[in-house]
Amino acid sequence: MPSEAEQLGLPGHCAHCPVRALTVYGGVRSDEAEAIFRMRRDVRQVQARRDICRQGDPITEFLTLYSGWAFRYTVLPEGSRQILSFILPGESLGLATLSAERMDYSVQALTDVTVCVLDREEIADYMARNPDVGRHLQREIQTYQHRCDRRIAEMGRRNGLQRVASLIADTQARLKRRAGAADSEFPFPPRQSHVADAVGLTSIHVSRIFGELEATGILRRIGRRIRVLDQSALERLATTTISARQ
Amino acid sequence: MPSEAEQLGLPGHCAHCPVRALTVYGGVRSDEAEAIFRMRRDVRQVQARRDICRQGDPITEFLTLYSGWAFRYTVLPEGSRQILSFILPGESLGLATLSAERMDYSVQALTDVTVCVLDREEIADYMARNPDVGRHLQREIQTYQHRCDRRIAEMGRRNGLQRVASLIADTQARLKRRAGAADSEFPFPPRQSHVADAVGLTSIHVSRIFGELEATGILRRIGRRIRVLDQSALERLATTTISARQ
DNA sequence: CGCTATTTTGACAGCCGTCAATGAACGTGG
DNA sequence: CCACGTTCATTGACGGCTGTCAAAATAGCG
């Protein structure tokens, strides 16, 4: 049965974890919850706008987002920020942290978040010894690399409108995969400055772009949520790859 | 002793392969050459401007570049090309090909190239069973991911001059690592259209940028080579990450 | 209701794309 | 050795996307 902590919205035993099935290490074996729970060192809460970890930090833990949104970013010499990716509940703060020595990017809480802390060595061993989990990790790494390639193509060759559309469609697809449910409206906590730093524009120009997306009836913003009104138009803008499959 | 083929510049037995130490699978074990040679299925020559493999192709082989330059690319719906990375001798045509089912990008020969073809299953098994090689692979994947992150930051936040400078400095560093020798002048076979498609500009604008790089005395182009005249200025332009290490 | 963070708007400038034409480089064949 | 074609690089004029700056409007929150 769920513990008191869980009823307050905090993580209790891994056996009841609602996002375990979404993690790299979870959803594969049936006896895993206990094993994972034994590796757990901490559960940490971080306020929005605070860094969870910083570029250059030595890595001793493996962090998974339990609730809220976060993002990976770097700061360039000129002082501008580039958001590398947004992180959703169940996703790790970086698969590279399984083996790297130091963070080569920073991670910041976008909303208030809760983070699960596993012992880095233990989870790495667990994943190495467990073939199913290892394969799953392999697959995750691979899809992440494909994502990166698409991202590079997008930043290099597509204009602001397309890039913003792509970010929104991508987010929608990721959320849909985990919820399954309502897909035309979904939470979207990033501010325009986050969108700007993610797609490589200024927040001012992102404002113009959102204006255009609303003016053409493609979507509407409602609080910190987005409702897609013309799905196919959105996807037409967002499509990066030629459909090679016939 | 080198075979007749090798004297003609073609790969003979892996034991004499000059680029084996640079590959993901090589340079680790002393008894490996024989094992690798048994996995070798073919040695293929491809002319410049021809595709070596195409997005969507099913993957049954693991390809390594033996000589020449190649590049990974995708084509966007509008028809524009984005070069994802340049491939140098000893590098594979994509680590994802170890486990993916289909190519999710194309690879084209930039110069005339020679490619070594290994059996995909056998080399994957070999790497999985050999811990040292596995760790090496892990490291390669990790540095590739870091490279991607830097690349995204660059495309999102830096202007054309900086992006071109970055590509050149990066190439120089990669070549230096393998040759060790003369680093201020090095081969650079990509045309300006390749540079443009790699950094996300038009070849016309790349021309202007090269003009500026020469006018400010940072480098000179000599045939298909580049000579760097002002290394520190080049690096100042190229630096993407803040030096987090104190 | 007042404060702060965020978004929007307008004017203007700069980086970069497009188009078209010229020029250089290189390989081929006569 | 030169003529010639092809590919590649350069140049100039112009336009559009996006950045910058400053100010106003809005939203969110206590």
XYZ file of C-alpha atoms (C1' of nucleotides) in Angstrom:
552
model
C 0.000 0.000 0.000
C 1.190 3.549 -0.687
C 3.019 5.137 2.241
C 2.275 8.419 3.905
C 4.996 10.082 1.870
C 3.406 8.895 -1.353
C 0.090 10.308 -0.327
C 1.821 13.669 0.047
C 3.133 13.301 -3.520
C 6.603 12.247 -2.447
C 8.288 9.039 -3.562
C 7.916 6.126 -1.216
C 9.075 2.623 -1.997
C 10.091 2.062 -5.628
C 7.489 -0.681 -5.838
C 4.778 1.957 -6.075
C 6.719 4.419 -8.196
C 4.443 5.707 -10.940
C 7.301 6.599 -13.255
C 9.464 3.522 -12.767
C 8.198 1.935 -15.957
C 9.406 4.991 -17.864
C 13.000 4.901 -16.620
C 15.992 3.330 -18.329
C 16.349 0.761 -15.613
C 12.704 0.047 -14.916
C 9.801 -1.781 -16.430
C 11.817 -4.756 -17.494
C 12.159 -7.187 -14.604
C 9.470 -7.941 -12.121
C 11.752 -8.253 -9.106
C 13.511 -5.001 -9.771
C 11.711 -2.604 -7.467
C 13.396 -4.020 -4.405
C 16.813 -3.981 -6.065
C 16.403 -0.398 -7.185
C 15.139 0.656 -3.790
C 18.322 -0.673 -2.199
C 20.409 1.527 -4.497
C 18.442 4.610 -3.634
C 20.461 7.088 -1.608
C 18.184 10.082 -1.463
C 15.113 11.864 -2.734
C 15.734 15.537 -3.356
C 13.429 18.462 -3.970
C 14.605 21.426 -5.974
C 12.790 24.703 -6.601
C 12.134 26.054 -10.054
C 15.051 28.125 -11.428
C 17.627 26.360 -9.290
C 20.424 24.225 -10.713
C 20.241 20.546 -9.856
C 23.821 20.021 -10.930
C 26.448 22.036 -12.746
C 28.868 21.567 -15.583
C 32.180 20.409 -14.148
C 30.703 18.741 -11.070
C 32.183 15.330 -10.278
C 29.589 12.589 -10.757
C 28.883 10.138 -7.967
C 25.143 9.742 -8.318
C 22.684 8.719 -10.972
C 19.736 11.088 -10.981
C 16.241 10.437 -12.270
C 13.483 13.010 -12.453
C 10.534 11.875 -10.355
C 8.199 14.814 -10.910
C 8.259 18.202 -12.634
C 10.245 19.407 -15.631
C 13.965 20.123 -15.895
C 16.377 20.977 -18.690
C 20.005 20.370 -19.608
C 21.942 23.439 -20.719
C 25.344 24.967 -21.307
C 26.493 28.553 -21.184
C 28.615 29.877 -24.019
C 31.605 32.186 -23.656
C 29.507 35.204 -24.667
C 27.144 34.381 -21.826
C 24.253 33.073 -23.887
C 22.528 29.907 -22.803
C 21.715 26.893 -24.977
C 19.158 24.425 -23.714
C 20.189 20.971 -24.904
C 17.015 19.123 -23.969
C 14.015 19.152 -21.696
C 13.693 16.353 -19.173
C 10.340 14.795 -18.273
C 9.430 12.634 -15.249
C 11.009 9.189 -15.436
C 13.899 10.372 -17.577
C 17.419 10.488 -16.222
C 19.339 13.721 -16.011
C 21.758 12.269 -18.541
C 22.737 8.754 -19.528
C 26.322 9.940 -19.819
C 26.328 10.269 -16.044
C 26.441 6.488 -15.859
C 30.085 6.463 -16.866
C 31.449 9.989 -17.241
C 33.606 11.475 -14.512
C 32.305 15.008 -14.616
C 29.180 16.727 -15.845
C 29.754 18.375 -19.175
C 26.518 20.335 -18.966
C 24.314 21.777 -16.242
C 20.776 20.772 -15.316
C 18.205 23.199 -13.971
C 14.737 22.734 -12.551
C 12.150 24.332 -14.829
C 9.312 23.762 -12.365
C 9.634 22.587 -8.793
C 10.949 19.061 -9.121
C 11.623 15.913 -7.161
C 14.687 13.871 -8.061
C 15.556 10.289 -7.168
C 19.174 9.666 -6.330
C 20.696 6.242 -7.005
C 24.246 5.166 -6.281
C 26.101 5.565 -9.531
C 28.354 2.505 -9.267
C 25.569 0.216 -8.145
C 23.112 1.168 -10.870
C 25.866 0.985 -13.502
C 26.726 -2.537 -12.315
C 23.075 -3.498 -12.247
C 22.569 -2.363 -15.806
C 25.754 -4.029 -16.989
C 24.827 -7.353 -15.375
C 21.242 -7.353 -16.536
C 21.100 -8.061 -20.270
C 17.510 -6.868 -20.734
C 18.213 -3.602 -19.024
C 21.465 -3.271 -20.927
C 19.657 -3.667 -24.217
C 17.109 -1.122 -23.140
C 19.888 1.302 -22.268
C 21.477 0.643 -25.630
C 18.210 1.469 -27.352
C 17.790 4.649 -25.342
C 21.283 5.820 -26.225
C 20.611 5.087 -29.846
C 17.352 7.006 -30.021
C 19.011 9.872 -28.199
C 21.723 9.983 -30.840
C 19.168 9.971 -33.590
C 17.411 12.807 -31.812
C 20.657 14.766 -31.725
C 21.195 14.277 -35.425
C 17.694 15.504 -36.174
C 18.261 18.425 -33.886
C 21.448 19.429 -35.666
C 19.700 19.253 -39.019
C 16.933 21.366 -37.628
C 19.161 24.047 -36.186
C 21.202 24.168 -39.353
C 18.501 24.230 -41.954
C 15.119 25.312 -40.638
C 13.707 28.690 -39.708
C 12.342 29.820 -36.391
C 8.735 28.941 -37.055
C 9.650 25.399 -38.035
C 11.961 24.957 -35.079
C 9.351 26.091 -32.574
C 6.708 23.922 -34.222
C 9.110 21.021 -34.019
C 9.757 21.522 -30.326
C 6.041 21.615 -29.610
C 5.201 18.598 -31.729
C 8.086 16.702 -30.192
C 6.986 17.504 -26.677
C 3.448 16.532 -27.530
C 4.610 13.186 -28.866
C 6.746 12.478 -25.808
C 3.888 13.291 -23.469
C 1.450 11.266 -25.505
C 3.699 8.221 -25.370
C 3.592 8.260 -21.577
C 0.027 9.359 -20.930
C -1.657 7.831 -23.904
C -4.589 10.085 -23.134
C -5.621 13.546 -24.317
C -3.039 14.671 -26.794
C -4.435 17.840 -28.294
C -3.955 19.730 -25.049
C -1.012 19.217 -22.767
C 1.115 21.004 -20.134
C 3.903 23.188 -21.421
C 5.705 24.923 -18.539
C 8.681 26.391 -20.468
C 8.683 30.195 -20.704
C 9.367 31.790 -24.028
C 12.921 32.406 -22.905
C 13.339 28.644 -22.475
C 11.899 27.974 -25.891
C 14.226 30.620 -27.305
C 17.296 29.118 -25.681
C 16.253 25.655 -26.830
C 15.723 26.457 -30.506
C 18.346 29.169 -30.855
C 16.309 32.376 -31.065
C 15.575 35.330 -28.802
C 12.532 35.278 -26.574
C 11.270 38.337 -28.461
C 11.275 36.514 -31.722
C 9.698 33.478 -30.113
C 6.895 35.785 -29.036
C 6.338 36.797 -32.667
C 6.352 33.152 -33.685
C 3.799 32.131 -31.084
C 1.710 35.032 -32.280
C 1.887 33.661 -35.788
C 1.072 30.132 -34.669
C -2.044 31.474 -32.951
C -2.988 33.829 -35.768
C -2.953 30.986 -38.271
C -5.116 28.874 -35.980
C -2.527 26.173 -35.397
C -2.537 26.332 -31.605
C -3.595 28.274 -28.534
C -1.785 28.932 -25.281
C -3.852 28.552 -22.141
C -1.905 29.326 -19.007
C 1.086 27.027 -18.996
C -0.591 24.619 -21.395
C -0.822 24.304 -25.146
C -3.827 23.217 -27.153
C -3.193 22.146 -30.711
C -6.027 23.178 -33.022
C -4.596 22.099 -36.367
C -2.512 19.007 -35.807
C -1.637 18.312 -39.401
C -0.509 21.891 -40.048
C 1.701 21.670 -36.966
C 3.219 18.438 -38.127
C 3.765 19.752 -41.610
C 5.827 22.547 -40.131
C 7.624 20.239 -37.746
C 8.625 17.389 -40.043
C 12.396 17.242 -40.252
C 13.092 14.002 -42.016
C 11.985 12.906 -45.409
C 9.843 9.826 -45.082
C 12.264 7.310 -46.499
C 9.884 4.429 -45.958
C 7.639 3.884 -48.895
C 55.399 -8.428 -44.359
C 52.996 -6.185 -46.285
C 51.213 -7.896 -49.132
C 51.068 -6.857 -52.740
C 47.676 -5.267 -52.151
C 49.056 -3.148 -49.357
C 51.849 -1.911 -51.537
C 49.193 -0.694 -53.955
C 47.562 1.208 -51.102
C 44.839 -1.367 -50.549
C 44.156 -3.077 -47.249
C 45.814 -6.443 -46.829
C 45.745 -8.390 -43.584
C 44.466 -6.493 -40.572
C 47.754 -7.168 -38.815
C 49.382 -4.500 -40.944
C 46.468 -2.098 -41.005
C 47.784 1.406 -40.373
C 44.467 2.684 -39.033
C 43.506 -0.262 -36.838
C 44.746 1.451 -33.710
C 42.331 4.306 -34.426
C 39.184 2.177 -34.684
C 36.651 1.453 -31.969
C 37.587 -2.190 -31.919
C 41.330 -1.911 -32.407
C 44.401 -0.990 -30.473
C 43.299 -2.721 -27.312
C 44.193 -6.408 -27.465
C 47.362 -7.764 -28.981
C 45.772 -10.864 -30.515
C 42.969 -8.979 -32.168
C 44.209 -8.578 -35.724
C 43.543 -12.210 -36.547
C 40.090 -12.118 -34.965
C 39.152 -8.967 -36.844
C 40.482 -10.325 -40.095
C 38.156 -13.322 -39.777
C 35.165 -10.999 -39.485
C 36.135 -9.065 -42.560
C 33.743 -9.671 -45.429
C 34.902 -7.180 -48.016
C 36.992 -4.178 -48.871
C 35.129 -1.679 -50.970
C 36.232 1.319 -52.982
C 33.869 4.203 -53.572
C 34.409 7.249 -55.757
C 34.041 10.766 -54.459
C 30.444 12.088 -54.579
C 28.918 8.610 -54.427
C 26.809 7.406 -51.529
C 28.307 4.582 -49.493
C 24.974 3.872 -47.864
C 21.604 5.541 -47.680
C 19.073 6.509 -45.074
C 16.564 3.664 -44.750
C 18.947 0.924 -45.860
C 18.801 -2.224 -43.719
C 22.056 -2.719 -41.810
C 23.924 -6.017 -42.049
C 27.496 -4.785 -42.070
C 29.734 -2.704 -39.891
C 31.716 -0.269 -42.007
C 34.996 1.403 -41.159
C 36.705 4.024 -43.282
C 40.144 2.788 -44.319
C 41.275 5.742 -46.396
C 39.851 9.054 -47.644
C 37.158 11.292 -46.164
C 33.415 10.705 -45.957
C 30.488 12.450 -44.320
C 27.161 11.542 -42.728
C 24.184 13.599 -43.890
C 20.416 13.840 -44.098
C 18.174 15.583 -46.578
C 15.341 17.737 -45.279
C 11.853 17.930 -46.755
C 12.683 21.199 -48.538
C 15.564 19.412 -50.234
C 18.385 21.020 -48.307
C 21.194 18.871 -47.014
C 22.621 18.837 -43.519
C 26.006 17.256 -42.962
C 25.997 15.650 -39.518
C 29.707 14.870 -39.287
C 32.828 14.250 -41.291
C 34.423 10.829 -41.057
C 38.195 10.319 -41.029
C 40.199 7.126 -41.677
C 39.836 4.610 -38.869
C 36.428 5.924 -37.838
C 33.302 3.879 -38.334
C 30.463 5.084 -40.523
C 28.322 5.233 -37.396
C 28.399 3.455 -34.071
C 24.626 3.215 -34.196
C 25.061 0.702 -37.026
C 26.222 -1.796 -34.394
C 22.694 -2.271 -33.194
C 20.195 -0.284 -35.263
C 18.094 -2.035 -37.878
C 18.154 0.640 -40.531
C 20.339 3.594 -41.371
C 18.787 6.812 -40.192
C 21.186 8.942 -42.206
C 23.165 8.587 -45.416
C 26.926 8.455 -45.835
C 28.723 9.819 -48.880
C 32.335 9.666 -50.008
C 33.898 13.124 -49.946
C 37.085 11.958 -51.634
C 37.710 8.560 -53.202
C 37.580 6.187 -50.260
C 38.262 2.621 -49.239
C 35.940 1.010 -46.733
C 36.434 -2.122 -44.646
C 33.372 -4.302 -44.251
C 32.973 -6.414 -41.119
C 30.132 -8.765 -40.323
C 27.774 -6.801 -38.113
C 26.732 -9.601 -35.774
C 30.239 -10.916 -35.299
C 31.821 -7.580 -34.481
C 28.945 -6.700 -32.163
C 29.447 -9.983 -30.321
C 33.179 -9.447 -30.207
C 32.757 -6.013 -28.685
C 30.173 -7.225 -26.207
C 32.335 -10.128 -25.046
C 35.526 -8.136 -24.772
C 35.316 -5.829 -21.732
C 38.206 -3.586 -22.764
C 36.754 -3.038 -26.187
C 33.325 -2.521 -24.672
C 34.644 0.177 -22.399
C 36.355 1.797 -25.327
C 33.105 1.757 -27.270
C 31.329 3.245 -24.280
C 33.870 6.060 -24.174
C 33.500 6.704 -27.889
C 29.738 6.930 -27.616
C 30.072 9.296 -24.728
C 32.480 11.645 -26.463
C 30.240 11.563 -29.500
C 27.290 12.641 -27.383
C 29.288 15.442 -25.880
C 30.264 16.483 -29.395
C 26.585 16.570 -30.380
C 25.712 18.749 -27.425
C 28.483 21.183 -28.281
C 27.325 21.148 -31.865
C 23.761 22.012 -30.917
C 24.967 24.890 -28.758
C 27.062 26.095 -31.626
C 24.310 25.973 -34.201
C 21.913 27.661 -31.842
C 24.028 30.441 -30.497
C 27.030 31.280 -32.660
C 27.364 33.158 -35.901
C 28.754 31.917 -39.181
C 32.309 33.034 -38.621
C 32.457 31.255 -35.293
C 30.873 28.100 -36.649
C 33.318 27.845 -39.543
C 36.244 28.572 -37.238
C 34.979 25.879 -34.952
C 34.758 23.299 -37.738
C 38.303 24.057 -38.808
C 39.757 24.006 -35.315
C 37.902 20.786 -34.589
C 39.191 19.125 -37.724
C 42.685 20.288 -36.953
C 42.496 18.818 -33.469
C 41.200 15.495 -34.738
C 43.956 15.240 -37.327
C 46.587 16.268 -34.814
C 45.510 13.571 -32.406
C 46.157 10.915 -35.016
C 49.218 12.277 -36.761
C 50.838 14.036 -33.863
C 52.977 15.825 -36.447
C 52.629 19.135 -38.290
C 49.484 20.758 -37.031
C 49.527 24.252 -38.476
C 48.949 22.910 -41.992
C 46.698 19.998 -42.779
C 44.525 18.509 -45.538
C 41.009 19.864 -45.828
C 39.181 18.271 -48.771
C 35.645 19.562 -48.099
C 34.358 22.056 -50.666
C 32.688 25.197 -49.445
C 29.336 23.612 -50.132
C 30.241 20.855 -47.667
C 31.308 23.374 -45.067
C 28.066 25.251 -45.667
C 25.930 22.147 -45.255
C 27.861 21.190 -42.131
C 27.565 24.508 -40.288
C 24.171 25.552 -41.606
C 24.992 28.333 -44.065
C 25.028 28.779 -47.832
C 28.218 28.144 -49.758
C 28.126 31.772 -50.855
C 28.233 33.006 -47.323
C 30.949 30.502 -46.469
C 32.954 32.064 -49.249
C 32.614 35.474 -47.612
C 33.643 33.976 -44.289
C 36.755 32.315 -45.688
C 37.562 35.652 -47.271
C 37.342 37.270 -43.877
C 39.425 34.564 -42.216
C 42.145 35.174 -44.778
C 41.838 38.951 -44.699
C 42.356 38.988 -40.955
C 45.410 36.769 -41.293
C 43.951 33.850 -39.390
C 44.491 31.229 -42.076
C 45.312 30.566 -45.712
C 43.879 28.041 -48.120
C 46.395 26.218 -50.274
C 44.792 23.823 -52.705
C 42.758 21.409 -50.622
C 44.761 22.205 -47.501
C 44.499 24.771 -44.761
C 47.374 26.520 -43.029
C 46.585 28.201 -39.762
C 48.554 31.428 -39.326
C 47.071 32.683 -36.081
C 46.217 29.714 -33.939
C 45.100 31.594 -30.862
C 42.782 33.859 -32.842
C 41.238 30.793 -34.468
C 40.707 29.148 -31.122
C 39.274 32.279 -29.623
C 36.654 32.257 -32.359
C 36.073 28.530 -32.061
C 35.721 28.108 -28.304
C 32.227 26.927 -27.530
C 32.371 25.970 -23.900
C 33.288 28.077 -20.945
C 36.347 26.621 -19.309
C 34.693 25.213 -16.236
C 37.949 23.769 -14.915
C 39.824 26.239 -12.794
C -4.234 45.832 -4.806
C 0.679 46.239 -5.767
C 4.860 43.901 -7.172
C 7.519 41.183 -10.211
C 8.150 38.226 -14.039
C 6.793 37.650 -18.509
C 4.981 38.814 -22.898
C 4.053 41.943 -26.551
C 4.965 45.761 -29.760
C 7.524 48.942 -32.808
C 11.600 50.741 -34.990
C 15.779 49.758 -36.723
C 20.089 47.151 -37.881
C 22.831 43.135 -39.046
C 23.609 38.537 -40.508
C 22.727 35.684 -43.913
C 19.972 33.922 -48.147
C 18.894 34.511 -53.053
C 19.844 35.540 -57.700
C 22.750 36.350 -61.410
C 27.030 36.976 -63.417
C 31.980 36.593 -63.448
C 36.211 34.330 -62.660
C 39.360 30.576 -61.313
C 40.749 25.726 -61.094
C 41.147 21.374 -62.853
C 40.768 17.419 -65.780
C 40.032 15.797 -70.645
C 40.802 15.472 -75.270
C 42.727 17.208 -79.426
C 50.719 22.414 -75.369
C 46.381 24.481 -75.963
C 41.115 24.364 -76.353
C 37.238 23.262 -73.746
C 33.861 21.775 -70.340
C 32.775 21.151 -65.745
C 32.983 22.139 -61.123
C 33.953 25.366 -57.768
C 34.736 30.029 -55.790
C 33.871 34.908 -55.844
C 31.369 39.303 -56.203
C 27.505 42.684 -56.006
C 22.786 43.979 -55.301
C 18.920 43.245 -52.824
C 15.616 41.200 -49.457
C 14.132 38.591 -45.445
C 14.687 36.496 -41.032
C 16.160 37.418 -36.706
C 18.613 40.357 -33.048
C 18.671 44.604 -30.274
C 16.772 48.216 -27.655
C 13.215 50.462 -25.246
C 8.712 50.822 -23.721
C 4.139 49.349 -22.822
C 0.876 45.775 -21.687
C -0.256 41.574 -19.363
C -0.145 37.845 -16.181
C 0.803 35.790 -11.974
C 1.201 35.995 -7.089
C 0.937 37.336 -2.338
